[in-house]
Backbone as a printed PyTorch tensor [residue, N CA C, xyz], in Angstrom:
tensor([[[ 81.8310, 109.4890, 105.2890],
         [ 83.2870, 109.3700, 105.1820],
         [ 83.7600, 108.1820, 106.0120]],

        [[ 84.5360, 107.3030, 105.3950],
         [ 85.0500, 106.1520, 106.1170],
         [ 86.1250, 106.5840, 107.1080]],

        [[ 86.4400, 105.6780, 108.0370],
         [ 87.4970, 105.9780, 108.9960],
         [ 88.8240, 106.2330, 108.2810]],

        [[ 89.1170, 105.4480, 107.2520],
         [ 90.3610, 105.6330, 106.5200],
         [ 90.4140, 107.0080, 105.8610]],

        [[ 89.3220, 107.4090, 105.2330],
         [ 89.2730, 108.7290, 104.6010],
         [ 89.4080, 109.8340, 105.6430]],

        [[ 88.7370, 109.6510, 106.7840],
         [ 88.8270, 110.6350, 107.8620],
         [ 90.2670, 110.7880, 108.3320]],

        [[ 90.9120, 109.6530, 108.5770],
         [ 92.2840, 109.6850, 109.0860],
         [ 93.2260, 110.3530, 108.0970]],

        [[ 93.0960, 110.0110, 106.8230],
         [ 93.9720, 110.6080, 105.8190],
         [ 93.7780, 112.1210, 105.7510]],

        [[ 92.5460, 112.5600, 105.8280],
         [ 92.2790, 113.9960, 105.7680],
         [ 92.8490, 114.7140, 106.9830]],

        [[ 92.6860, 114.1270, 108.1690],
         [ 93.1820, 114.7900, 109.3670],
         [ 94.7070, 114.7960, 109.3970]],

        [[ 95.3330, 113.6750, 109.0220],
         [ 96.8000, 113.6130, 108.9880],
         [ 97.3560, 114.6470, 108.0130]],

        [[ 96.7490, 114.7440, 106.8400],
         [ 97.2180, 115.7140, 105.8540],
         [ 97.1070, 117.1410, 106.3920]],

        [[ 95.9770, 117.4580, 107.0440],
         [ 95.8010, 118.7990, 107.5950],
         [ 96.8000, 119.0710, 108.7140]],

        [[ 97.0520, 118.0710, 109.5590],
         [ 97.9940, 118.2550, 110.6680],
         [ 99.4030, 118.5060, 110.1440]],

        [[ 99.8140, 117.7950, 109.1020],
         [101.1570, 117.9970, 108.5790],
         [101.2710, 119.3080, 107.8020]],

        [[100.1750, 119.7790, 107.2380],
         [100.1890, 121.1220, 106.6600],
         [100.4130, 122.1670, 107.7480]],

        [[ 99.7230, 121.9980, 108.8690],
         [ 99.9180, 122.9160, 109.9910],
         [101.3570, 122.8710, 110.4890]],

        [[101.9140, 121.6730, 110.5920],
         [103.2960, 121.5450, 111.0550],
         [104.2390, 122.2990, 110.1350]],

        [[104.0130, 122.2080, 108.8240],
         [104.8550, 122.9270, 107.8900],
         [104.7370, 124.4240, 108.0240]],

        [[103.5690, 124.9010, 108.4110],
         [103.3340, 126.3410, 108.5550],
         [103.8150, 126.8820, 109.9000]],

        [[103.6330, 126.0930, 110.9750],
         [103.8290, 126.6150, 112.3200],
         [104.9340, 125.9370, 113.1100]],

        [[105.3800, 124.7790, 112.6610],
         [106.2910, 123.9750, 113.4710],
         [105.5130, 122.9120, 114.2180]],

        [[106.2090, 121.8310, 114.5600],
         [105.5100, 120.6870, 115.1380],
         [104.9160, 120.9920, 116.5070]],

        [[105.5620, 121.8020, 117.3080],
         [105.0730, 122.0520, 118.6660],
         [103.7260, 122.7610, 118.6730]],

        [[103.3540, 123.3970, 117.5730],
         [102.0960, 124.1430, 117.5370],
         [101.0070, 123.4130, 116.7520]],

        [[101.2240, 122.1280, 116.5080],
         [100.1970, 121.3420, 115.8310],
         [ 99.1140, 120.9830, 116.8460]],

        [[ 97.8840, 121.2630, 116.4930],
         [ 96.7230, 120.9480, 117.3310],
         [ 95.7990, 120.0230, 116.5450]],

        [[ 95.4080, 118.9150, 117.1700],
         [ 94.4810, 117.9900, 116.5170],
         [ 93.1630, 118.7070, 116.2190]],

        [[ 92.7060, 119.4910, 117.1610],
         [ 91.4390, 120.2060, 116.9700],
         [ 91.5450, 121.1820, 115.7980]],

        [[ 92.6560, 121.9250, 115.7250],
         [ 92.8250, 122.8780, 114.6250],
         [ 92.9420, 122.1480, 113.2880]],

        [[ 93.6280, 121.0050, 113.2880],
         [ 93.7180, 120.2210, 112.0540],
         [ 92.3410, 119.7410, 111.6170]],

        [[ 91.5160, 119.3190, 112.5680],
         [ 90.1580, 118.8810, 112.2360],
         [ 89.3430, 120.0290, 111.6600]],

        [[ 89.4620, 121.2120, 112.2560],
         [ 88.7310, 122.3690, 111.7230],
         [ 89.2330, 122.7250, 110.3300]],

        [[ 90.5680, 122.6590, 110.1330],
         [ 91.1470, 122.9840, 108.8310],
         [ 90.6090, 122.0550, 107.7460]],

        [[ 90.3840, 120.7700, 108.1040],
         [ 89.8980, 119.7880, 107.1400],
         [ 88.3860, 119.6420, 107.1570]],

        [[ 87.6980, 120.4860, 107.9560],
         [ 86.2380, 120.4390, 108.0680],
         [ 85.7710, 119.0660, 108.5580]],

        [[ 86.4230, 118.6050, 109.6180],
         [ 86.0880, 117.3160, 110.2160],
         [ 85.5190, 117.5380, 111.6020]],

        [[ 84.6610, 116.6230, 112.0340],
         [ 84.0360, 116.7480, 113.3420],
         [ 85.0340, 116.5750, 114.4800]],

        [[ 84.9570, 117.4800, 115.4690],
         [ 85.8650, 117.3980, 116.5960],
         [ 85.6040, 116.1660, 117.4430]],

        [[ 84.3450, 115.7380, 117.5440],
         [ 84.0660, 114.5640, 118.3580],
         [ 84.7380, 113.3220, 117.7780]],

        [[ 84.6770, 113.1740, 116.4840],
         [ 85.3120, 112.0230, 115.8440],
         [ 86.8360, 112.1480, 115.8810]],

        [[ 87.3360, 113.3680, 115.7370],
         [ 88.7760, 113.5770, 115.8180],
         [ 89.2840, 113.2070, 117.2090]],

        [[ 88.5380, 113.5940, 118.2350],
         [ 88.9330, 113.2610, 119.6140],
         [ 88.9300, 111.7560, 119.8400]],

        [[ 87.9570, 111.0770, 119.2640],
         [ 87.8670, 109.6320, 119.4600],
         [ 89.0040, 108.8890, 118.7550]],

        [[ 89.3890, 109.3690, 117.5910],
         [ 90.3790, 108.6450, 116.7980],
         [ 91.8110, 109.1320, 117.0350]],

        [[ 91.9630, 110.3720, 117.4770],
         [ 93.3020, 110.9410, 117.6880],
         [ 93.3460, 111.6530, 119.0350]],

        [[ 93.4960, 110.8950, 120.1110],
         [ 93.5230, 111.5470, 121.4280],
         [ 94.7180, 112.4530, 121.6500]],

        [[ 95.7660, 112.3220, 120.8540],
         [ 96.9400, 113.1730, 120.9990],
         [ 97.8410, 113.0480, 119.7760]],

        [[ 98.9510, 113.7860, 119.8060],
         [ 99.8360, 113.7820, 118.6460],
         [100.5690, 112.4530, 118.4730]],

        [[100.7180, 111.6870, 119.5560],
         [101.3400, 110.3710, 119.4090],
         [100.4890, 109.4840, 118.5020]],

        [[ 99.1740, 109.5480, 118.6880],
         [ 98.2760, 108.7680, 117.8240],
         [ 98.3830, 109.2420, 116.3790]],

        [[ 98.5540, 110.5390, 116.2110],
         [ 98.7110, 111.0940, 114.8670],
         [ 99.9670, 110.5330, 114.1950]],

        [[101.0650, 110.4670, 114.9390],
         [102.3140, 109.9570, 114.3790],
         [102.2210, 108.4620, 114.0680]],

        [[101.5690, 107.7080, 114.9450],
         [101.3840, 106.2890, 114.6620],
         [100.5690, 106.0930, 113.3860]],

        [[ 99.5370, 106.8970, 113.2330],
         [ 98.6940, 106.7490, 112.0300],
         [ 99.4530, 107.1770, 110.7870]],

        [[100.2590, 108.2000, 110.9050],
         [101.0770, 108.6210, 109.7690],
         [101.9900, 107.4810, 109.3240]],

        [[102.6200, 106.8310, 110.2840],
         [103.5060, 105.7250, 109.9510],
         [102.7710, 104.5610, 109.3060]],

        [[101.5910, 104.2490, 109.8140],
         [100.8360, 103.1380, 109.2280],
         [100.3440, 103.4890, 107.8220]],

        [[100.0100, 104.7450, 107.5840],
         [ 99.6270, 105.1670, 106.2320],
         [100.8200, 105.0800, 105.2790]],

        [[102.0050, 105.4240, 105.7790],
         [103.2060, 105.2860, 104.9480],
         [103.4400, 103.8190, 104.5940]],

        [[103.2290, 102.9290, 105.5600],
         [103.3800, 101.4950, 105.2920],
         [102.3560, 101.0140, 104.2720]],

        [[101.1330, 101.4740, 104.4290],
         [100.0890, 101.0680, 103.4810],
         [100.4260, 101.5260, 102.0660]],

        [[100.9620, 102.7290, 101.9440],
         [101.3520, 103.2220, 100.6190],
         [102.4420, 102.3340, 100.0200]],

        [[103.3750, 101.8730, 100.8630],
         [104.4550, 101.0240, 100.3740],
         [103.9670,  99.6310, 100.0100]],

        [[102.9970,  99.1150, 100.7590],
         [102.5770,  97.7250, 100.6200],
         [101.3280,  97.5560,  99.7610]],

        [[100.8300,  98.6360,  99.1940],
         [ 99.5680,  98.5580,  98.4520],
         [ 99.6410,  97.5810,  97.2830]],

        [[100.8030,  97.4940,  96.6510],
         [101.0010,  96.5680,  95.5280],
         [102.2550,  95.7530,  95.7960]],

        [[102.2450,  94.4720,  95.4410],
         [103.4820,  93.6950,  95.6100],
         [104.5650,  94.2300,  94.6900]],

        [[105.8130,  94.1820,  95.1190],
         [106.8900,  94.6610,  94.2480],
         [107.0770,  93.7420,  93.0560]],

        [[107.7210,  94.2630,  92.0380],
         [107.9740,  93.4680,  90.8380],
         [108.8880,  92.2960,  91.1660]],

        [[108.7640,  91.2360,  90.3780],
         [109.6620,  90.0960,  90.5260],
         [111.0920,  90.5500,  90.2320]],

        [[111.9400,  90.4450,  91.2250],
         [113.3110,  90.9460,  91.1060],
         [114.1040,  90.4110,  92.2750]],

        [[115.4260,  90.5960,  92.2730],
         [116.2090,  90.2230,  93.4590],
         [115.7240,  90.9560,  94.7030]],

        [[116.0480,  90.4010,  95.8550],
         [115.5440,  90.9390,  97.1240],
         [115.8940,  92.4090,  97.2980]],

        [[117.1260,  92.7910,  96.9420],
         [117.5210,  94.1970,  97.1180],
         [116.6420,  95.1180,  96.2940]],

        [[116.3140,  94.7220,  95.0780],
         [115.4750,  95.5590,  94.2250],
         [114.0420,  95.6350,  94.7490]],

        [[113.5540,  94.5320,  95.3120],
         [112.2060,  94.5600,  95.8800],
         [112.1420,  95.5200,  97.0640]],

        [[113.1530,  95.4690,  97.9240],
         [113.1910,  96.3900,  99.0580],
         [113.3480,  97.8350,  98.6000]],

        [[114.1520,  98.0520,  97.5840],
         [114.3300,  99.4080,  97.0550],
         [112.9820,  99.9730,  96.6160]],

        [[112.2020,  99.1780,  95.9070],
         [110.9040,  99.6550,  95.4270],
         [109.9730,  99.9990,  96.5850]],

        [[109.9000,  99.1230,  97.5870],
         [108.9970,  99.3700,  98.7140],
         [109.4310, 100.5860,  99.5310]],

        [[110.7240, 100.7140,  99.7710],
         [111.2000, 101.8480, 100.5590],
         [111.0330, 103.1650,  99.8100]],

        [[111.1920, 103.1560,  98.5000],
         [110.9770, 104.3890,  97.7480],
         [109.5060, 104.7800,  97.7330]],

        [[108.6170, 103.8060,  97.7680],
         [107.1960, 104.1590,  97.9040],
         [106.9480, 104.8600,  99.2330]],

        [[107.6300, 104.3990, 100.2720],
         [107.4890, 105.0550, 101.5810],
         [108.0730, 106.4690, 101.5340]],

        [[109.1910, 106.6250, 100.8540],
         [109.7660, 107.9630, 100.6780],
         [108.7830, 108.8610,  99.9280]],

        [[108.1350, 108.3360,  98.9070],
         [107.1690, 109.1320,  98.1480],
         [106.0280, 109.6200,  99.0440]],

        [[105.6300, 108.7900, 100.0090],
         [104.5960, 109.2330, 100.9490],
         [105.1140, 110.3900, 101.7980]],

        [[106.3450, 110.2750, 102.2860],
         [106.9250, 111.3860, 103.0340],
         [107.0070, 112.6400, 102.1750]],

        [[107.3700, 112.4710, 100.9140],
         [107.5000, 113.6050, 100.0150],
         [106.1770, 114.3320,  99.8430]],

        [[105.0780, 113.6030,  99.8680],
         [103.7570, 114.2410,  99.7120],
         [103.3730, 115.0690, 100.9390]],

        [[104.1030, 114.9200, 102.0450],
         [103.8850, 115.7170, 103.2610],
         [105.2110, 116.3650, 103.6800]],

        [[105.9720, 116.8150, 102.7040],
         [107.3680, 117.1930, 102.9450],
         [107.5260, 118.2870, 104.0020]],

        [[106.7960, 119.3840, 103.8810],
         [107.0030, 120.5020, 104.8060],
         [106.7330, 120.0810, 106.2470]],

        [[105.6460, 119.3590, 106.4620],
         [105.3340, 118.9090, 107.8150],
         [106.3200, 117.8820, 108.3250]],

        [[106.7790, 117.0010, 107.4500],
         [107.7440, 115.9870, 107.8650],
         [109.0670, 116.6240, 108.2420]],

        [[109.5050, 117.6230, 107.4910],
         [110.7390, 118.3180, 107.8410],
         [110.6080, 119.0420, 109.1850]],

        [[109.4260, 119.5960, 109.4480],
         [109.1980, 120.2320, 110.7510],
         [109.2940, 119.2040, 111.8720]],

        [[108.7430, 118.0220, 111.6450],
         [108.8330, 116.9620, 112.6470],
         [110.2890, 116.5480, 112.8740]],

        [[111.0700, 116.3910, 111.8040],
         [112.4670, 115.9950, 111.9460],
         [113.2770, 117.0470, 112.6980]],

        [[112.9580, 118.3070, 112.5160],
         [113.6450, 119.3600, 113.2770],
         [113.2920, 119.2920, 114.7600]],

        [[112.0780, 118.8560, 115.0540],
         [111.6010, 118.8200, 116.4340],
         [112.1490, 117.6230, 117.2150]],

        [[112.3090, 116.4860, 116.5620],
         [112.5950, 115.2390, 117.2680],
         [113.8170, 115.2930, 118.1770]],

        [[114.9250, 115.9410, 117.7960],
         [116.0770, 115.9620, 118.7150],
         [115.7740, 116.6070, 120.0600]],

        [[114.7050, 117.3760, 120.1660],
         [114.3520, 118.0270, 121.4310],
         [113.4220, 117.1740, 122.2770]],

        [[112.9810, 116.0350, 121.7600],
         [112.0020, 115.2110, 122.4720],
         [112.4160, 113.7470, 122.4020]],

        [[113.2720, 113.2870, 123.3320],
         [113.7490, 111.8990, 123.2780],
         [112.6340, 110.8680, 123.3780]],

        [[111.5890, 111.1630, 124.1360],
         [110.5030, 110.1800, 124.2910],
         [109.7940, 109.9330, 122.9570]],

        [[109.4740, 111.0090, 122.2550],
         [108.8400, 110.8540, 120.9480],
         [109.7820, 110.1920, 119.9600]],

        [[111.0590, 110.5360, 120.0230],
         [112.0370, 109.9130, 119.1320],
         [112.1030, 108.4070, 119.3700]],

        [[112.0980, 107.9850, 120.6350],
         [112.1420, 106.5650, 120.9470],
         [110.8670, 105.8580, 120.4880]],

        [[109.7410, 106.5150, 120.6780],
         [108.4770, 105.9330, 120.2360],
         [108.4900, 105.7170, 118.7270]],

        [[108.9670, 106.7110, 117.9920],
         [109.0070, 106.5870, 116.5340],
         [110.0240, 105.5440, 116.0900]],

        [[111.1210, 105.4100, 116.8140],
         [112.1050, 104.3810, 116.4670],
         [111.4930, 102.9940, 116.6040]],

        [[110.7390, 102.7660, 117.6710],
         [110.0770, 101.4680, 117.8640],
         [109.0360, 101.2230, 116.7780]],

        [[108.2580, 102.2550, 116.4580],
         [107.2460, 102.1160, 115.4090],
         [107.8980, 101.8660, 114.0580]],

        [[108.9990, 102.5460, 113.7890],
         [109.6940, 102.3640, 112.5150],
         [110.2840, 100.9650, 112.4070]],

        [[110.7400, 100.4140, 113.5270],
         [111.2620,  99.0540, 113.5070],
         [110.1640,  98.0640, 113.1260]],

        [[108.9680,  98.2590, 113.6620],
         [107.8390,  97.4040, 113.2570],
         [107.5510,  97.5770, 111.7680]],

        [[107.6230,  98.7960, 111.2890],
         [107.3810,  99.0500, 109.8670],
         [108.3860,  98.3070, 109.0020]],

        [[109.6430,  98.2810, 109.4340],
         [110.6620,  97.5920, 108.6420],
         [110.3630,  96.0980, 108.5620]],

        [[109.8150,  95.5280, 109.6340],
         [109.4010,  94.1300, 109.5730],
         [108.3270,  93.9090, 108.5320]],

        [[107.3550,  94.8040, 108.4620],
         [106.3070,  94.7070, 107.4560],
         [106.8880,  94.8200, 106.0450]],

        [[107.8270,  95.7270, 105.8460],
         [108.3990,  95.8940, 104.5100],
         [109.2340,  94.6790, 104.1110]],

        [[109.9540,  94.0960, 105.0680],
         [110.6680,  92.8550, 104.7580],
         [109.6990,  91.7730, 104.3060]],

        [[108.6130,  91.6220, 105.0370],
         [107.6240,  90.6140, 104.6490],
         [107.0010,  90.9680, 103.3020]],

        [[106.7980,  92.2690, 103.0550],
         [106.2600,  92.6930, 101.7630],
         [107.1910,  92.3560, 100.6150]],

        [[108.4880,  92.2830, 100.9070],
         [109.4740,  91.9040,  99.8980],
         [109.7320,  90.4040,  99.8990]],

        [[108.9020,  89.6540, 100.6350],
         [109.0220,  88.1860, 100.7150],
         [110.3300,  87.7670, 101.3740]],

        [[110.7390,  88.5160, 102.4010],
         [111.9210,  88.1950, 103.1840],
         [111.4600,  87.9250, 104.6080]],

        [[111.8540,  86.8070, 105.1590],
         [111.4000,  86.4090, 106.4830],
         [111.8340,  87.4170, 107.5400]],

        [[110.8710,  87.9180, 108.3130],
         [111.1660,  88.8830, 109.3700],
         [110.8380,  88.3160, 110.7420]],

        [[110.7260,  86.9940, 110.8580],
         [110.3810,  86.3790, 112.1310],
         [111.6250,  85.8320, 112.8170]],

        [[111.4820,  85.6260, 114.1230],
         [112.5740,  85.0340, 114.8810],
         [113.7440,  85.9770, 115.0750]],

        [[114.8020,  85.4900, 115.7290],
         [115.9630,  86.3500, 115.9950],
         [116.6260,  86.8860, 114.7310]],

        [[116.7360,  86.0530, 113.6950],
         [117.3570,  86.5360, 112.4580],
         [116.4830,  87.5880, 111.7940]],

        [[115.1690,  87.3940, 111.8510],
         [114.2740,  88.3970, 111.2900],
         [114.3740,  89.7150, 112.0220]],

        [[114.5270,  89.6470, 113.3560],
         [114.6840,  90.8790, 114.1390],
         [115.9640,  91.6100, 113.7510]],

        [[117.0290,  90.8600, 113.4920],
         [118.2760,  91.4900, 113.0610],
         [118.1240,  92.1170, 111.6860]],

        [[117.4100,  91.4410, 110.7930],
         [117.1820,  92.0290, 109.4610],
         [116.4030,  93.3350, 109.5860]],

        [[115.3730,  93.3480, 110.4550],
         [114.5800,  94.5650, 110.6240],
         [115.4430,  95.7050, 111.1580]],

        [[116.3270,  95.4040, 112.1030],
         [117.2090,  96.4540, 112.6370],
         [118.1750,  96.9510, 111.5610]],

        [[118.6630,  96.0250, 110.7490],
         [119.5500,  96.4500, 109.6680],
         [118.8270,  97.3250, 108.6630]],

        [[117.5840,  96.9470, 108.3390],
         [116.8180,  97.7460, 107.3870],
         [116.4520,  99.1010, 107.9870]],

        [[116.2280,  99.1520, 109.2940],
         [115.9560, 100.4350, 109.9350],
         [117.1470, 101.3800, 109.7850]],

        [[118.3550, 100.8500, 109.9310],
         [119.5420, 101.6890, 109.7350],
         [119.5950, 102.2220, 108.3080]],

        [[119.2520, 101.3750, 107.3450],
         [119.2090, 101.8150, 105.9480],
         [118.1580, 102.9050, 105.7800]],

        [[116.9950, 102.7130, 106.3860],
         [115.9040, 103.6810, 106.2610],
         [116.2930, 105.0350, 106.8650]],

        [[116.8870, 105.0270, 108.0390],
         [117.2520, 106.2880, 108.6800],
         [118.2810, 107.0490, 107.8590]],

        [[119.2390, 106.3330, 107.2750],
         [120.2170, 106.9940, 106.4090],
         [119.5440, 107.5660, 105.1670]],

        [[118.5380, 106.8580, 104.6650],
         [117.8130, 107.3370, 103.4860],
         [117.0220, 108.6030, 103.8120]],

        [[116.3540, 108.6070, 104.9570],
         [115.5960, 109.7970, 105.3660],
         [116.5320, 110.9810, 105.5780]],

        [[117.7070, 110.7220, 106.1220],
         [118.6760, 111.7980, 106.3190],
         [119.1070, 112.4100, 104.9880]],

        [[119.2480, 111.5610, 103.9640],
         [119.5710, 112.0790, 102.6270],
         [118.3760, 112.8120, 102.0320]],

        [[117.1790, 112.2880, 102.2470],
         [115.9590, 112.8870, 101.6890],
         [115.7250, 114.3010, 102.2180]],

        [[116.0230, 114.5290, 103.4810],
         [115.6970, 115.8340, 104.0790],
         [116.4580, 116.9840, 103.4340]],

        [[117.6010, 116.6910, 102.8130],
         [118.3600, 117.7460, 102.1390],
         [118.3140, 117.6120, 100.6210]],

        [[117.5370, 116.6840, 100.1170],
         [117.4610, 116.4300,  98.6710],
         [116.4310, 117.3780,  98.0620]],

        [[116.9080, 118.3290,  97.2710],
         [116.0210, 119.3080,  96.6520],
         [115.6330, 118.9320,  95.2250]],

        [[116.1480, 117.8470,  94.7160],
         [115.8630, 117.4620,  93.3450],
         [114.4630, 116.8840,  93.1930]],

        [[113.8170, 117.2090,  92.0970],
         [112.4680, 116.6980,  91.8700],
         [112.4590, 115.1820,  91.6840]],

        [[113.5530, 114.6440,  91.1590],
         [113.6070, 113.1990,  90.9280],
         [114.1560, 112.4390,  92.1270]],

        [[114.5210, 113.1540,  93.2160],
         [115.0490, 112.5360,  94.4380],
         [116.2300, 111.6110,  94.1380]],

        [[117.0720, 112.0360,  93.2100],
         [118.2020, 111.1950,  92.8130],
         [119.1580, 110.9440,  93.9800]],

        [[119.4220, 111.9510,  94.7990],
         [120.3260, 111.7780,  95.9310],
         [119.7510, 110.8010,  96.9530]],

        [[118.4450, 110.8670,  97.1420],
         [117.7890, 109.9350,  98.0680],
         [117.8880, 108.5090,  97.5570]],

        [[117.6150, 108.3320,  96.2740],
         [117.6900, 106.9890,  95.7020],
         [119.1060, 106.4470,  95.7560]],

        [[120.0830, 107.3110,  95.5400],
         [121.4720, 106.8600,  95.6070],
         [121.8320, 106.4220,  97.0230]],

        [[121.3770, 107.1770,  98.0220],
         [121.6530, 106.8060,  99.4110],
         [120.9800, 105.4820,  99.7580]],

        [[119.7550, 105.3010,  99.3030],
         [119.0470, 104.0450,  99.5640],
         [119.7590, 102.8790,  98.8970]],

        [[120.1710, 103.0670,  97.6680],
         [120.8640, 101.9890,  96.9560],
         [122.1690, 101.6180,  97.6590]],

        [[122.9160, 102.6280,  98.1060],
         [124.1680, 102.3450,  98.8240],
         [123.8970, 101.5540, 100.1000]],

        [[122.8770, 101.9810, 100.8370],
         [122.5660, 101.2950, 102.0910],
         [122.1660,  99.8470, 101.8670]],

        [[121.3500,  99.6110, 100.8560],
         [120.9240,  98.2370, 100.5800],
         [122.0810,  97.3840, 100.0790]],

        [[122.9800,  97.9750,  99.3080],
         [124.1430,  97.2050,  98.8370],
         [125.0390,  96.8180, 100.0090]],

        [[125.2170,  97.7400, 100.9480],
         [126.0150,  97.3960, 102.1310],
         [125.3390,  96.2820, 102.9260]],

        [[124.0160,  96.3820, 103.0600],
         [123.2970,  95.3380, 103.7930],
         [123.4050,  93.9980, 103.0840]],

        [[123.3970,  94.0480, 101.7720],
         [123.4650,  92.8140, 100.9930],
         [124.8080,  92.1160, 101.1670]],

        [[125.8250,  92.8660, 101.5460],
         [127.1370,  92.2700, 101.7400],
         [127.1670,  91.3190, 102.9370]],

        [[126.2030,  91.4840, 103.8480],
         [126.0860,  90.5360, 104.9470],
         [125.4210,  89.2890, 104.3760]],

        [[126.1620,  88.2540, 104.2200],
         [125.7190,  87.0920, 103.4530],
         [124.4210,  86.5300, 104.0090]],

        [[123.4450,  86.3610, 103.1220],
         [122.1770,  85.7730, 103.5140],
         [121.2390,  86.7230, 104.2220]],

        [[121.6270,  88.0130, 104.4180],
         [120.7840,  88.9380, 105.2050],
         [119.4170,  89.1310, 104.5720]],

        [[119.3930,  89.3830, 103.2680],
         [118.1220,  89.6850, 102.6220],
         [117.3220,  88.4330, 102.3110]],

        [[117.9780,  87.4620, 101.7250],
         [117.2480,  86.2860, 101.2750],
         [116.9280,  85.3350, 102.4080]],

        [[117.4690,  85.5850, 103.5930],
         [117.1700,  84.7250, 104.7160],
         [117.9230,  83.4120, 104.6800]],

        [[118.9920,  83.3510, 103.8950],
         [119.7670,  82.1180, 103.8030],
         [120.8930,  82.1460, 104.8230]],

        [[121.1700,  81.0390, 105.3990],
         [122.3330,  80.9110, 106.2550],
         [123.5530,  80.6260, 105.3970]],

        [[124.6920,  81.1990, 105.7100],
         [125.8980,  80.8690, 104.9450],
         [126.1670,  79.3750, 105.0090]],

        [[126.5900,  78.8090, 103.9180],
         [126.8970,  77.3850, 103.9000],
         [128.1100,  77.1230, 104.7810]],

        [[127.9820,  76.1090, 105.6210],
         [129.0860,  75.7730, 106.5160],
         [130.2100,  75.1270, 105.7210]],

        [[131.4210,  75.4680, 106.0980],
         [132.5720,  74.8460, 105.4590],
         [132.5960,  73.3680, 105.8270]],

        [[132.7410,  72.4630, 104.8570],
         [132.7970,  71.0440, 105.2110],
         [134.0580,  70.7540, 106.0030]],

        [[133.9520,  69.8630, 107.0030],
         [135.1470,  69.5370, 107.7860],
         [136.1760,  68.8560, 106.9070]],

        [[137.4480,  69.0700, 107.1740],
         [138.4840,  68.4200, 106.3620],
         [138.3860,  66.9020, 106.4920]],

        [[138.5170,  66.2430, 105.3750],
         [138.4280,  64.7920, 105.3770],
         [139.6540,  64.2100, 106.0570]],

        [[139.4100,  63.1410, 106.8290],
         [140.5300,  62.4670, 107.4860],
         [141.3770,  61.7610, 106.4350]],

        [[142.6470,  61.8360, 106.5880],
         [143.5330,  61.1610, 105.6390],
         [143.3370,  59.6590, 105.7410]],

        [[143.2800,  58.9540, 104.6050],
         [143.0950,  57.5110, 104.6700],
         [144.3050,  56.8670, 105.3210]],

        [[144.0660,  55.7510, 106.0410],
         [145.1980,  55.0790, 106.6890],
         [146.1510,  54.5410, 105.6450]],

        [[147.4170,  54.4760, 105.9550],
         [148.3760,  53.9390, 104.9800],
         [148.0750,  52.4690, 104.7070]],

        [[148.2620,  52.0290, 103.4840],
         [148.0020,  50.6270, 103.1570],
         [149.0180,  49.7210, 103.8210]],

        [[148.6120,  48.5140, 104.0590],
         [149.5940,  47.5660, 104.5960],
         [150.7890,  47.4600, 103.6650]],

        [[151.9370,  47.2480, 104.2620],
         [153.1700,  47.2390, 103.4630],
         [153.1580,  46.1840, 102.3880]],

        [[152.4970,  45.0610, 102.6570],
         [152.5250,  43.9940, 101.6680],
         [151.5240,  44.2000, 100.5480]],

        [[150.6440,  45.2630, 100.6430],
         [149.6660,  45.5020,  99.5870],
         [149.9900,  46.7420,  98.7830]],

        [[150.7760,  47.6540,  99.3290],
         [151.0640,  48.9040,  98.6420],
         [152.1980,  48.7200,  97.6610]],

        [[152.0880,  49.4340,  96.5650],
         [153.1520,  49.4370,  95.5650],
         [153.6950,  50.8360,  95.4770]],

        [[154.9730,  50.9990,  95.4730],
         [155.5900,  52.3270,  95.4540],
         [155.0680,  53.1250,  94.2580]],

        [[154.6100,  54.3390,  94.5180],
         [154.1600,  55.2250,  93.4570],
         [152.7120,  54.9940,  93.0510]],

        [[152.0230,  54.0750,  93.6780],
         [150.6180,  53.8440,  93.3310],
         [149.7400,  54.1500,  94.5440]],

        [[148.4760,  54.5700,  94.2490],
         [147.5000,  54.8350,  95.2980],
         [146.5000,  53.6820,  95.2960]],

        [[146.5240,  52.8250,  96.2870],
         [145.6120,  51.6780,  96.2620],
         [144.1620,  52.0870,  96.4510]],

        [[143.8830,  53.3860,  96.8780],
         [142.5030,  53.8370,  97.0640],
         [141.9440,  54.5180,  95.8280]],

        [[142.7950,  54.6540,  94.7870],
         [142.3260,  55.2890,  93.5460],
         [141.4970,  54.2910,  92.7760]],

        [[140.2660,  54.7160,  92.3420],
         [139.4810,  53.7690,  91.5480],
         [140.1300,  53.5430,  90.2100]],

        [[139.9580,  52.3020,  89.6840],
         [140.5040,  51.9710,  88.3580],
         [139.8350,  52.8180,  87.3030]]])
C-alpha cells in the first residue's frame, strides 16, 4: 500500500469515527484498527489529530486540482474547483459535520485550520490560473477564503442531493468577489487619464472670431 493509499484509508476511517462518536473521541489508533492499518505506520504518519486535519485538507485540495478546470471566465473556473472541494467534504459528510460542531470549542484548532485553508485558497487560485503571489495575491486568497467559509456554512445545512443551496451560496459569493474590479483576473483598474491642459489662447493677431486655430483642416 502506498503512502497516499494509506493516508486516504486512515482519514476515511477517522472521519467515520467522528461521525459516529464526535470529534473529541476520534483516536488515530482506533481509526487505524478500523481500516486494518498498521499502528506503527499510523504513528509515523499521523502523530496526532492536527496531522490528520492537515492531511484531510491536502486531500481536499488534490481532489479539486486533479484536473484543470474547463476554459471559462475566472469566476466559472473557481466555481468548478471549489465545488470539487465541496464534493470531497460531502464524501465525508458525517465526520465533517462533527468537526464543524467541535471547532467553536477549540480556538487553537480553528486558527490552525484557518491558516491551512488560506494556503488552500492560494492553491485553488493558481489552479484557476489566477495569480496568488505578492500582496495582491494574498488579498485574493483572503477574499476567496471568505467565499469558501460562507459556502461551507451553506453546505452544512444543505440536505439536497444536488447541493443546490450550496452552489447558489458559492455563486453569490464569487459574484460579490468579482465586483471588486480586477480581483479574479489579477488586473489593476485602469487609471483615469489626467485632464488635458487647456491649450493657450492664440495670439490676437492670428485668431479669428469663431474659429479654432488648433483644429486640423
